[in-house]
Short mmCIF file of C-alpha atoms in Angstrom, two decimals:
data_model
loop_
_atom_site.label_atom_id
_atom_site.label_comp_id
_atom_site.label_asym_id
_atom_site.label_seq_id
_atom_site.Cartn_x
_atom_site.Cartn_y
_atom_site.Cartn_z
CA UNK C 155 0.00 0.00 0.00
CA UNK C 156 1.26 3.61 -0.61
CA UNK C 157 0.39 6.92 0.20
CA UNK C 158 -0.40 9.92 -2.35
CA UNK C 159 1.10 13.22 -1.16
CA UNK C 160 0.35 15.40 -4.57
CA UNK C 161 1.90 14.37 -7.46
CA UNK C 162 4.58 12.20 -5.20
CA UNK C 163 4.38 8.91 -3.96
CA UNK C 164 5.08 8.03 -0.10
CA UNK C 165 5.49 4.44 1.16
CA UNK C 166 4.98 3.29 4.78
CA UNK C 167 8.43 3.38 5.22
CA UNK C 168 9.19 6.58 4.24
CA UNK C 169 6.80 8.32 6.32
CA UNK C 170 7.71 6.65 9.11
CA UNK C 171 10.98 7.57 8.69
CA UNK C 172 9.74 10.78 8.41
CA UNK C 173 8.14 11.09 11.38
CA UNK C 174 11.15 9.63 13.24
CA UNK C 175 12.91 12.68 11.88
CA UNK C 176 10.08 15.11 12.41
CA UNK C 177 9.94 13.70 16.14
CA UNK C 178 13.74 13.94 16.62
CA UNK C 179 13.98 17.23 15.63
CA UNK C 180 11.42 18.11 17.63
CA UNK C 181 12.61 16.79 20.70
CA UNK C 182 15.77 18.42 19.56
CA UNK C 183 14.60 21.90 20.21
CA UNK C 184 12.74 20.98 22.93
CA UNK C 185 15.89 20.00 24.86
CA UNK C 186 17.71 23.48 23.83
CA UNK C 187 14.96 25.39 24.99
CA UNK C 188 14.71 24.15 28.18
CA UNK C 189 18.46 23.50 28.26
CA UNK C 190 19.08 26.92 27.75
CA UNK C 191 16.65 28.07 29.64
CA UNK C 192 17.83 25.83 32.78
CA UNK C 193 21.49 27.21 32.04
CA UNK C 194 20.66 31.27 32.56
CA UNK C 195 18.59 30.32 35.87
CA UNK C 196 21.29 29.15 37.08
CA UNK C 197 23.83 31.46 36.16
CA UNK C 198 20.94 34.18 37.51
CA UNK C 199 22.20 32.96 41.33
CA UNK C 200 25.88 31.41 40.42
CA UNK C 201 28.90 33.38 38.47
CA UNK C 202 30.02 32.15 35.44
CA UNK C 203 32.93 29.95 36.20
CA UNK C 204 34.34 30.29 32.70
CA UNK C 205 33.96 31.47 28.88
CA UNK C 206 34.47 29.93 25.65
CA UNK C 207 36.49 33.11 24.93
CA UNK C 208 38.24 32.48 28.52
CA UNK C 209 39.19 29.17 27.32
CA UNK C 210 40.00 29.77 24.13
CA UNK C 211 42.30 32.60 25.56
CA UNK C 212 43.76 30.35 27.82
CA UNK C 213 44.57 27.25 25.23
CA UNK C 214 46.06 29.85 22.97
CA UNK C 215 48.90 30.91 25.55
CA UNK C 216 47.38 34.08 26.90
CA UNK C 217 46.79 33.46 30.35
CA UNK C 218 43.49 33.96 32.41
CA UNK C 219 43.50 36.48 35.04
CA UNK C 220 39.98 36.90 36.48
CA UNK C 221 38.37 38.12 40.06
CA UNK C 222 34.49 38.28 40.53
CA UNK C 223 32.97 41.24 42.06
CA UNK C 224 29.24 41.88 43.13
CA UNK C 225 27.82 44.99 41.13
CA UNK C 226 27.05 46.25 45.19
CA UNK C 227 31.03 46.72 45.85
CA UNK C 228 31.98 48.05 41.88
CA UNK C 229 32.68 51.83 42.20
CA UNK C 230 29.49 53.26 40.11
CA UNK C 231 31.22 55.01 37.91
CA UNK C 232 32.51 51.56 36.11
CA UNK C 233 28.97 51.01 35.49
CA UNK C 234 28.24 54.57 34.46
CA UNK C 235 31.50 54.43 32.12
CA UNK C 236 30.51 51.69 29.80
CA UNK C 237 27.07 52.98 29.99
CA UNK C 238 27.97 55.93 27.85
CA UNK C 239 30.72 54.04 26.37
CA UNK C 240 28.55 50.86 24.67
CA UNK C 241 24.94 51.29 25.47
CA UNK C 242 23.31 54.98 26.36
CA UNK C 243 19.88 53.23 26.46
CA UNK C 244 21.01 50.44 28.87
CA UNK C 245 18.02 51.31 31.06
CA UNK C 246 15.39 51.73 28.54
CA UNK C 247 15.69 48.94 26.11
CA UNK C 248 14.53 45.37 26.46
CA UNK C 249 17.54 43.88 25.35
CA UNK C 250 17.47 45.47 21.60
CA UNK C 251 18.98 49.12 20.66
CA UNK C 252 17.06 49.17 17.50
CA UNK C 253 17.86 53.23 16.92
CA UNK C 254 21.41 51.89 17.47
CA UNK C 255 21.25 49.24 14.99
CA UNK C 256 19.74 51.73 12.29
CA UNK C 257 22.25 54.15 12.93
CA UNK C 258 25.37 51.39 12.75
CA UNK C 259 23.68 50.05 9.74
CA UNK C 260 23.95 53.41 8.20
CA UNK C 261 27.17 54.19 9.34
CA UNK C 262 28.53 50.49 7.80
CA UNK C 263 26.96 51.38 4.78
CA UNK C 264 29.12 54.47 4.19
CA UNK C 265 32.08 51.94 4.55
CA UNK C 266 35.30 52.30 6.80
CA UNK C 267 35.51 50.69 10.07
CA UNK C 268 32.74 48.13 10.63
CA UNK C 269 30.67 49.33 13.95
CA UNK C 270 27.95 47.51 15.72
CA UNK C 271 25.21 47.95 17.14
CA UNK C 272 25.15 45.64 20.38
CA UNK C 273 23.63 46.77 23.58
CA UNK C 274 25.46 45.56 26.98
CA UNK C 275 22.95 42.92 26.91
CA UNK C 276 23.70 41.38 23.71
CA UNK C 277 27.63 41.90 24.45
CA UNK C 278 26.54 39.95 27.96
CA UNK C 279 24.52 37.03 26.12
CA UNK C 280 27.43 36.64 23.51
CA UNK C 281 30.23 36.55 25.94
CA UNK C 282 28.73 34.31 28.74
CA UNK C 283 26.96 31.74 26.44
CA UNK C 284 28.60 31.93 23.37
CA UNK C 285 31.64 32.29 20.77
CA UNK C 286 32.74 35.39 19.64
CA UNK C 287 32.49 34.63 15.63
CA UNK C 288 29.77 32.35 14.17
CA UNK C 289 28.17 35.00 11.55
CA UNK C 290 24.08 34.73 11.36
CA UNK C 291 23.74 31.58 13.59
CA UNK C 292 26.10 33.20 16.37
CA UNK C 293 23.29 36.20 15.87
CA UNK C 294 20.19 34.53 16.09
CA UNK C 295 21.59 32.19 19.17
CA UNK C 296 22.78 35.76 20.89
CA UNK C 297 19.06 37.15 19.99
CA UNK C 298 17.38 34.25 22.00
CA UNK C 299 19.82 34.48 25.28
CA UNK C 300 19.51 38.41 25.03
CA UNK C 301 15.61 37.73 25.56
CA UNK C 302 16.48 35.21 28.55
CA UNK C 303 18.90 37.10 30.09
CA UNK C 304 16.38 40.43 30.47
CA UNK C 305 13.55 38.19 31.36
CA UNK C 306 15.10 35.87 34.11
CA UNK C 307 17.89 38.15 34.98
CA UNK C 308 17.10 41.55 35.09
CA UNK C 309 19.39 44.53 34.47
CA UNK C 310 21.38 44.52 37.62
CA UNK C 311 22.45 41.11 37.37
CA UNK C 312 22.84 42.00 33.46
CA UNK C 313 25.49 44.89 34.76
CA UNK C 314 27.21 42.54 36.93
CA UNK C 315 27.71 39.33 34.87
CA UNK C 316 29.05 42.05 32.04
CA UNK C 317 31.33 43.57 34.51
CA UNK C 318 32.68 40.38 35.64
CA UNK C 319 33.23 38.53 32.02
CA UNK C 320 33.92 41.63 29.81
CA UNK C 321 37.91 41.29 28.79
CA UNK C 322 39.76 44.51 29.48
CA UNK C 323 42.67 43.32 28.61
CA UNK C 324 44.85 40.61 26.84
CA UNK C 325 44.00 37.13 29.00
CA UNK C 326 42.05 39.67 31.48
CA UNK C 327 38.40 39.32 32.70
CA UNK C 328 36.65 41.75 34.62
CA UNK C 329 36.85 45.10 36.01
CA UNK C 330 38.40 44.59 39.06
CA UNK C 331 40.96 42.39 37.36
CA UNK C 332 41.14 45.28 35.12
CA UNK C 333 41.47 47.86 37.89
CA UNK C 334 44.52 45.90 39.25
CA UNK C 335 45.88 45.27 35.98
CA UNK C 336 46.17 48.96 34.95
CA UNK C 337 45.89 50.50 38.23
CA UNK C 338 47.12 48.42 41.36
CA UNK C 339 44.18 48.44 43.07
CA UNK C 340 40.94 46.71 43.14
CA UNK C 341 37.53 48.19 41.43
CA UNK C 342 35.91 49.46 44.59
CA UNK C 343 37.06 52.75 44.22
CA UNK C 344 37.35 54.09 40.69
CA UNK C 345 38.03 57.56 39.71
CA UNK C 346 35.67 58.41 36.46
CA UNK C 347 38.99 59.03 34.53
CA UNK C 348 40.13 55.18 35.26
CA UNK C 349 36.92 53.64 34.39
CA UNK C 350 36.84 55.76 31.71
CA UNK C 351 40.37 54.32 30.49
CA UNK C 352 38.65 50.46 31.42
CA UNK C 353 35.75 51.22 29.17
CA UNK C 354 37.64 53.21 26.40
CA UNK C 355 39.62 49.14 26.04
CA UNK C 356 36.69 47.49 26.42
CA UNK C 357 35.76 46.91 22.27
CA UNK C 358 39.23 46.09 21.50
CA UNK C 359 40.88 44.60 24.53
CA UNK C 360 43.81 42.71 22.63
CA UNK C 361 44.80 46.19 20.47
CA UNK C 362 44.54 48.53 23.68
CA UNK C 363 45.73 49.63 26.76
CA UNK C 364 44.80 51.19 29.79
CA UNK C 365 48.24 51.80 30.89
CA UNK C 366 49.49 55.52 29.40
CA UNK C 367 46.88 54.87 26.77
CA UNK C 368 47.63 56.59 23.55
CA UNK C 369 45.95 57.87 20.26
CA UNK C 370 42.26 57.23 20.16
CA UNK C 371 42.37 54.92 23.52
CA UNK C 372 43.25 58.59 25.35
CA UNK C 373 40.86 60.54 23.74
CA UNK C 374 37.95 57.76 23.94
CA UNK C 375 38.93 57.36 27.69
CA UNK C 376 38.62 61.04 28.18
CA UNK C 377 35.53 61.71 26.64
CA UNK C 378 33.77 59.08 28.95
CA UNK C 379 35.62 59.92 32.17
CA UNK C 380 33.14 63.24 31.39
CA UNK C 381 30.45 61.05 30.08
CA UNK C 382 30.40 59.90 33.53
CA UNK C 383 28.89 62.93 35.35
CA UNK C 384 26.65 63.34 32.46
CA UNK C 385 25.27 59.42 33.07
CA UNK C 386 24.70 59.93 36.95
CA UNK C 387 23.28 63.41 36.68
CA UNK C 388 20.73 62.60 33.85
CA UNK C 389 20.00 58.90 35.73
CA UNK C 390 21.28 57.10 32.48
CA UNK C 391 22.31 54.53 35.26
CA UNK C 392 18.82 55.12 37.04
CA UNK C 393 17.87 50.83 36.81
CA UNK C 394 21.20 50.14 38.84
CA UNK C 395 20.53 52.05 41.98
#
């Protein structure tokens, strides 16, 4: 006996081998969904104990230097630095910048330098659950964490996990690793002109320094060591008090 989908003909064993498929795939995304949804509740309570960038780091020779520290004891103005140094709207959006991704669109269209359009929270889902490459699949991956991450976490925890995993430096995690990289001291107590010079490294940590930072580095750093006033006074960092 056969079955007559159209103008094509389907045997028994076919379409049961179909539906094995069909099933499998099913159960498939199934698994990922609650997988990954499983994965950010934890990490909602417990800090990320390492990256696929931290590892890959690491296996390529350059060292892992990390220290976690609650968003309660980072000096503000680390918070208010990258604020106006990645994501203006941090407190606003719902995960998605999409004024930002117009504009970079625009800009990348013009040609030169290629610029994004990532909010803290996408830079957050990407760097905690994912690689840093991976083209349109990396994208759509990062798209579904973003939405996990603002839903379960909540923009606090958001901050902190960023703060913790962000690399601010060649094999160096963190902003109080960062702080006592560049600095000597831990990230308690941060003047806005060093966590201006932390943020200013932050989208190129392997090509930049924090230490007598030079050329665009400098000038980056001091524009958001002022940036910094500007975030507190006009409550840019309003969701983090």
């Amino acid at each position: 006996m056969t079955l007559m989908t159209g103008n094509r003909t389907r045997t028994p064993r076919q379409r049961s081998l179909f539906m094995r498929v069909l099933r499998g795939f099913i159960f498939g995304v199934l698994c990922f969904v609650l997988g990954s949804i499983l994965w950010v509740a934890v990490y909602r309570f417990v800090p990320p104990p390492m990256t696929l960038t931290m590892l890959g780091n690491a296996i390529s020779g350059n060292g892992l230097t990390k220290s976690w520290m609650p968003l309660s004891r980072i000096d503000p103005n680390m918070a208010r630095a990258v604020i106006a140094g990645e994501d203006g709207h941090f407190c606003t959006h719902h995960g998605f910048d999409f004024e930002a991704i117009e504009k970079a669109m625009q800009r990348n269209a013009r040609g030169g330098r290629i610029r994004g359009g990532s909010t803290i929270s996408q830079q957050t889902a990407k760097n905690v659950f994912l690689i840093q490459g991976g083209g349109y699949p990396r994208k759509a991956l990062e798209a579904w964490f973003t939405v996990l991450i603002e839903t379960i976490w909540g923009k606090r925890r958001i901050m902190e996990v960023y703060l913790n995993v962000a690399e601010t430096g060649i094999g160096t995690y963190g902003a109080n690793a960062g702080a006592q990289r560049y600095f000597g001291h831990d990230a308690t107590h941060l003047s806005p002109s060093e966590a201006g010079r932390i943020a200013a490294v932050l989208p190129l940590p392997k090509k930049r320094d924090a230490i007598d930072p030079r050329g665009f580095t400098r000038r980056h750093g001091n524009v958001l060591s002022h940036w910094v006033g500007i975030v507190r006074n006009d409550g840019l960092d309003s969701c983090l008090r």
